mmCIF file of C-alpha atoms in Angstrom:
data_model
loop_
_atom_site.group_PDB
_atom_site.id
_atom_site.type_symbol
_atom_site.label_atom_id
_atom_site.label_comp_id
_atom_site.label_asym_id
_atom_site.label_seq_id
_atom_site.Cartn_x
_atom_site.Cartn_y
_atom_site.Cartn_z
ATOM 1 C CA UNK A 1 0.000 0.000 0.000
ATOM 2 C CA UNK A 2 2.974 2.593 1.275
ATOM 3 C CA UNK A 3 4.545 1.667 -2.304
ATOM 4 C CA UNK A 4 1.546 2.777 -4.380
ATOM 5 C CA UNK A 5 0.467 6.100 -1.963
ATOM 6 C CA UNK A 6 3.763 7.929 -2.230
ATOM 7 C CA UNK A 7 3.861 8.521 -5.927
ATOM 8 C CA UNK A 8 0.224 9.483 -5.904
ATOM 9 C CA UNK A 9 0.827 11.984 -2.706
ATOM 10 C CA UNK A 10 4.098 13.034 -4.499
ATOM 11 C CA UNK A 11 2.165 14.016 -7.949
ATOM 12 C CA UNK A 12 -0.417 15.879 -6.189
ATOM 13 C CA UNK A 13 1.999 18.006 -4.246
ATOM 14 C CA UNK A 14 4.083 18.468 -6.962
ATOM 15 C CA UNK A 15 1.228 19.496 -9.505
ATOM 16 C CA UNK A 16 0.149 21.676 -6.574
ATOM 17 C CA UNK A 17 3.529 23.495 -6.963
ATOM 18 C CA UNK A 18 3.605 23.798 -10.512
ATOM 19 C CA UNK A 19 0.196 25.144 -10.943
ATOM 20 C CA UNK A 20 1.182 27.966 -8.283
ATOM 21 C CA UNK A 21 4.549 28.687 -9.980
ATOM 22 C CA UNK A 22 3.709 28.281 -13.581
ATOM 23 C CA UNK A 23 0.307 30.823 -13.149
ATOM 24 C CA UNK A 24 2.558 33.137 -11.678
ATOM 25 C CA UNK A 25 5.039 34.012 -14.577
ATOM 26 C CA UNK A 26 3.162 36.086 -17.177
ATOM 27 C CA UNK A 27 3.054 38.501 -13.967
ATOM 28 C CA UNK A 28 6.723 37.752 -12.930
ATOM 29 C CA UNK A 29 7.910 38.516 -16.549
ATOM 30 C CA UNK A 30 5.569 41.193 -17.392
ATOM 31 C CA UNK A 31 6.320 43.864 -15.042
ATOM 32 C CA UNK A 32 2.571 43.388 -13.868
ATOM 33 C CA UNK A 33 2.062 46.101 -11.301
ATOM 34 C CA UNK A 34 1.601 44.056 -8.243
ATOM 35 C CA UNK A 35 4.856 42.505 -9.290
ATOM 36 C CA UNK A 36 6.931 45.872 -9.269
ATOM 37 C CA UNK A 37 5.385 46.759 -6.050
ATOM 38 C CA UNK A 38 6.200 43.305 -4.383
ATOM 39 C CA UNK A 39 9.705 43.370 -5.726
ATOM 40 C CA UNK A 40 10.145 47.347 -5.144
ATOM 41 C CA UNK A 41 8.593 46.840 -1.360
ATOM 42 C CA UNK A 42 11.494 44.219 -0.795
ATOM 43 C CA UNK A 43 14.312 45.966 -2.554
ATOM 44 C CA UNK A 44 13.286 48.736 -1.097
ATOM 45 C CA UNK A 45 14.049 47.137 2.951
ATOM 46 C CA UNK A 46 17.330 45.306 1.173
ATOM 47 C CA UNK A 47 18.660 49.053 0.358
ATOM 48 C CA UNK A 48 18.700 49.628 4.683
ATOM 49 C CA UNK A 49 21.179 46.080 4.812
ATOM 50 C CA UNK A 50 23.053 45.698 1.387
ATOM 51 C CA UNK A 51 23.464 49.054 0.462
ATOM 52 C CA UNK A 52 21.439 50.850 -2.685
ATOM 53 C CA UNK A 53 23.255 48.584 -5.718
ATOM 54 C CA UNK A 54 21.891 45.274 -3.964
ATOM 55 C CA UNK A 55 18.338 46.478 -3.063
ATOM 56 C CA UNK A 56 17.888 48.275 -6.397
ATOM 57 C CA UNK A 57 19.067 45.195 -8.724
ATOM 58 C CA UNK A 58 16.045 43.215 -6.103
ATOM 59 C CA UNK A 59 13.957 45.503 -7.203
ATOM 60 C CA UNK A 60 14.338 45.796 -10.758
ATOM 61 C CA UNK A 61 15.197 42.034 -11.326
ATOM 62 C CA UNK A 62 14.030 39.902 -8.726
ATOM 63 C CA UNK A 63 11.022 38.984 -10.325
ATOM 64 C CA UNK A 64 12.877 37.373 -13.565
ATOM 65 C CA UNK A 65 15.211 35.239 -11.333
ATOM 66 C CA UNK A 66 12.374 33.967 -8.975
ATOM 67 C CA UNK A 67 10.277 33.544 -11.997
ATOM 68 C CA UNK A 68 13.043 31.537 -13.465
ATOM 69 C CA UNK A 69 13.984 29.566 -10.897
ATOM 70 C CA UNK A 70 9.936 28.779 -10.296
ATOM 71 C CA UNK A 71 10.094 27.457 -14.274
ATOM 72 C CA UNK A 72 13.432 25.877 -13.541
ATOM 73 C CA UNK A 73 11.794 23.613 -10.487
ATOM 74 C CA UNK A 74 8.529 22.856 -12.420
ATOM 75 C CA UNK A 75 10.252 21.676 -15.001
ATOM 76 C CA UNK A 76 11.937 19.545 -12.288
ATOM 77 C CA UNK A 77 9.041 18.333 -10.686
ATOM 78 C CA UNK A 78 7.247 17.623 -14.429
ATOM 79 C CA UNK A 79 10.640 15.751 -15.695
ATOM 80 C CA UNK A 80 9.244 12.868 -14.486
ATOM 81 C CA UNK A 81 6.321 12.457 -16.819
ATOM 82 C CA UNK A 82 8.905 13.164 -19.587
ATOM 83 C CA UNK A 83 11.326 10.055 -18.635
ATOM 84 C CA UNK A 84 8.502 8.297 -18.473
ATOM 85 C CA UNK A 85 7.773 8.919 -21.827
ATOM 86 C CA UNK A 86 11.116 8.436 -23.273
ATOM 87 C CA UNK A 87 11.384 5.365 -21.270
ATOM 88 C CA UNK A 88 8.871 3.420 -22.994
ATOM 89 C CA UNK A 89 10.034 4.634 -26.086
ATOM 90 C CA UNK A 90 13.960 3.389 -25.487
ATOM 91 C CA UNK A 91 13.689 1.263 -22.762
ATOM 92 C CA UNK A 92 17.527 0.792 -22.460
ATOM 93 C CA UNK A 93 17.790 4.473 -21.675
ATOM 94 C CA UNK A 94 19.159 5.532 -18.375
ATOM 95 C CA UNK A 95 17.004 7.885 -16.451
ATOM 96 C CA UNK A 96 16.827 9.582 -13.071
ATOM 97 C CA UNK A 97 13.675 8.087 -11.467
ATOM 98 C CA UNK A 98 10.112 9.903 -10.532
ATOM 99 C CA UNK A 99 11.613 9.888 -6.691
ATOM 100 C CA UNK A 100 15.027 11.435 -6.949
ATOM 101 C CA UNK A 101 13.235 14.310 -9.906
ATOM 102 C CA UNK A 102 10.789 15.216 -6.751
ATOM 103 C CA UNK A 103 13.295 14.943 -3.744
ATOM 104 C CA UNK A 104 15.352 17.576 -6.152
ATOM 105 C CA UNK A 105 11.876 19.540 -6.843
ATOM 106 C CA UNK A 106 10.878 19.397 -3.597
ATOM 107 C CA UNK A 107 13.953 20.771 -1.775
ATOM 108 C CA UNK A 108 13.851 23.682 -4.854
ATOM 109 C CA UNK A 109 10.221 24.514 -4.114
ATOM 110 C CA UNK A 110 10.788 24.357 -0.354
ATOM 111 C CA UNK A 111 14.102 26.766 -0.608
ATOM 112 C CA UNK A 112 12.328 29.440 -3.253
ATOM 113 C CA UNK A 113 9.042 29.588 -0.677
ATOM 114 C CA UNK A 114 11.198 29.705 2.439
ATOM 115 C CA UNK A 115 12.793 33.121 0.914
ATOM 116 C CA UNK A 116 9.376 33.840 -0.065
ATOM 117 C CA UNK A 117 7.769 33.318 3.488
ATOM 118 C CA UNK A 118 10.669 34.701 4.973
ATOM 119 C CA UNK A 119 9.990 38.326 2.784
ATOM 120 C CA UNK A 120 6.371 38.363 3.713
ATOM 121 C CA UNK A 121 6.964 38.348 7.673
ATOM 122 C CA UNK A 122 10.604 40.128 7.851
ATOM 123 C CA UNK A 123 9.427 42.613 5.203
ATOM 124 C CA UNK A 124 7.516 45.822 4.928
ATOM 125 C CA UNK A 125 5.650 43.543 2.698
ATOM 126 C CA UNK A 126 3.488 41.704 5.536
ATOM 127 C CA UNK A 127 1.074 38.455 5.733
ATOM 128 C CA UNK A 128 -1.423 40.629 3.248
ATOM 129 C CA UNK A 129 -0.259 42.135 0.595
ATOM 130 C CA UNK A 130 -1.542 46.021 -0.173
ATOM 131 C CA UNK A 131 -1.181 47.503 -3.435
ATOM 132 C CA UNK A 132 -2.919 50.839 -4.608
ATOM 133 C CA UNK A 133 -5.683 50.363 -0.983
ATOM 134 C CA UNK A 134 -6.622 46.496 -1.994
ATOM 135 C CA UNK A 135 -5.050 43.278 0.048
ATOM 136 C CA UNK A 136 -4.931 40.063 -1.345
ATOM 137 C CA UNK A 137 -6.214 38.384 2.205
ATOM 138 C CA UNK A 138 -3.011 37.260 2.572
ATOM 139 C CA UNK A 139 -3.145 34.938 -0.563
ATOM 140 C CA UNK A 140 0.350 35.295 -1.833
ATOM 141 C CA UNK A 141 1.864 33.958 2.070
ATOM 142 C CA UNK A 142 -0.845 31.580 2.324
ATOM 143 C CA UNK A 143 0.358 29.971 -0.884
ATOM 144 C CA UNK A 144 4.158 30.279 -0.410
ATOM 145 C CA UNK A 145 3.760 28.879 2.655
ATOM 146 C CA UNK A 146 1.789 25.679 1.585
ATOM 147 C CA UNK A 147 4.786 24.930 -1.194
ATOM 148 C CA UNK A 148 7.255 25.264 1.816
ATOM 149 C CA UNK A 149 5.599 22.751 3.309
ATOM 150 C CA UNK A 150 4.659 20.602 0.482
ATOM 151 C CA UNK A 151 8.074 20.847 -0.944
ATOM 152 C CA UNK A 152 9.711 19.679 2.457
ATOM 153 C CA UNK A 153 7.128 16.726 2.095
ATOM 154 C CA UNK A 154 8.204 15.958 -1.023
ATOM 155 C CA UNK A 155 11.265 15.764 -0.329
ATOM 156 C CA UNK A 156 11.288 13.993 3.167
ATOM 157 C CA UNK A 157 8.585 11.279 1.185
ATOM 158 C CA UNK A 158 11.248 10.639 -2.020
ATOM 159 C CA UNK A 159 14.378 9.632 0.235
ATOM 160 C CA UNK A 160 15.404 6.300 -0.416
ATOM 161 C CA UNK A 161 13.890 3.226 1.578
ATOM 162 C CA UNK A 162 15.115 2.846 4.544
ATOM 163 C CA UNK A 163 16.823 6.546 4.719
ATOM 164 C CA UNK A 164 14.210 7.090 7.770
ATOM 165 C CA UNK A 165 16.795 4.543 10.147
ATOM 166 C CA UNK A 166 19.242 6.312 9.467
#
């Protein structure tokens, strides 16, 4: 039973992920205006610790390498369907398996949320977001902080057998 359950729980979590990450970057890499003002609200508190060079390249870039590294860990998390594939097509084909593509997802999700979590409640940015007198209810954290955890499940559920001994 164990054997069948954690693939199933792993795909869920991981589609989870992806759907959060992947609907997010047409606002990442369009300079959407909540964007800029999440980005500009954190680079802005960065300026008071690493000076105005660090805080300003936050602010003006931070949203392409998040949104990249979100596309870079879907893909991740997704590779597995894609080995899959190409297993059954050349079987003799060497392949990292469906558990060690979501450890390596799940760690990548769990690291990109923790900074994101870690923004929201050390940053002027806060638990709800405001932009132009509208919050988002807090949406944004509520989310981040379900990928931290369902990252750190995935990747604490994809160890190999036995790694729980040890």
């Amino acid at each position: 039973m164990k054997k069948n359950i954690i693939p199933v729980i792993s795909w869920i979590l991981a589609l989870w992920a992806c759907n959060i990450f992947l609907s997010s970057l047409p606002y990442k890499f369009s300079n959407h205006p909540d964007t800029v003002h999440i980005f500009s609200t954190i680079g802005s508190w960065l300026q008071g610790f690493l000076g105005d060079n660090l805080g300003g390249l936050f602010a003006r870039y931070g949203a392409y390498g998040v949104g990249s590294f979100e596309l870079l860990t879907s893909l991740t998390l997704l590779s597995p369907a894609l080995f899959w594939l190409l297993g059954r097509m050349a079987p003799d084909l060497k392949l990292p398996s469906r558990r060690l593509m979501h450890r390596i997802g799940g760690a990548m999700a769990s690291m990109v949320m923790g900074g994101a979590v870690f923004f929201h409640l050390a940053s002027p940015l806060g638990v709800e977001v405001l932009h132009e007198g509208k919050g988002d209810g807090g949406s944004l954290f509520y989310a981040a902080v379900s990928i931290l955890v369902s990252g750190i499940i995935l990747f604490l559920i994809n160890r190999k057998p036995g790694a729980a001994a040890e």
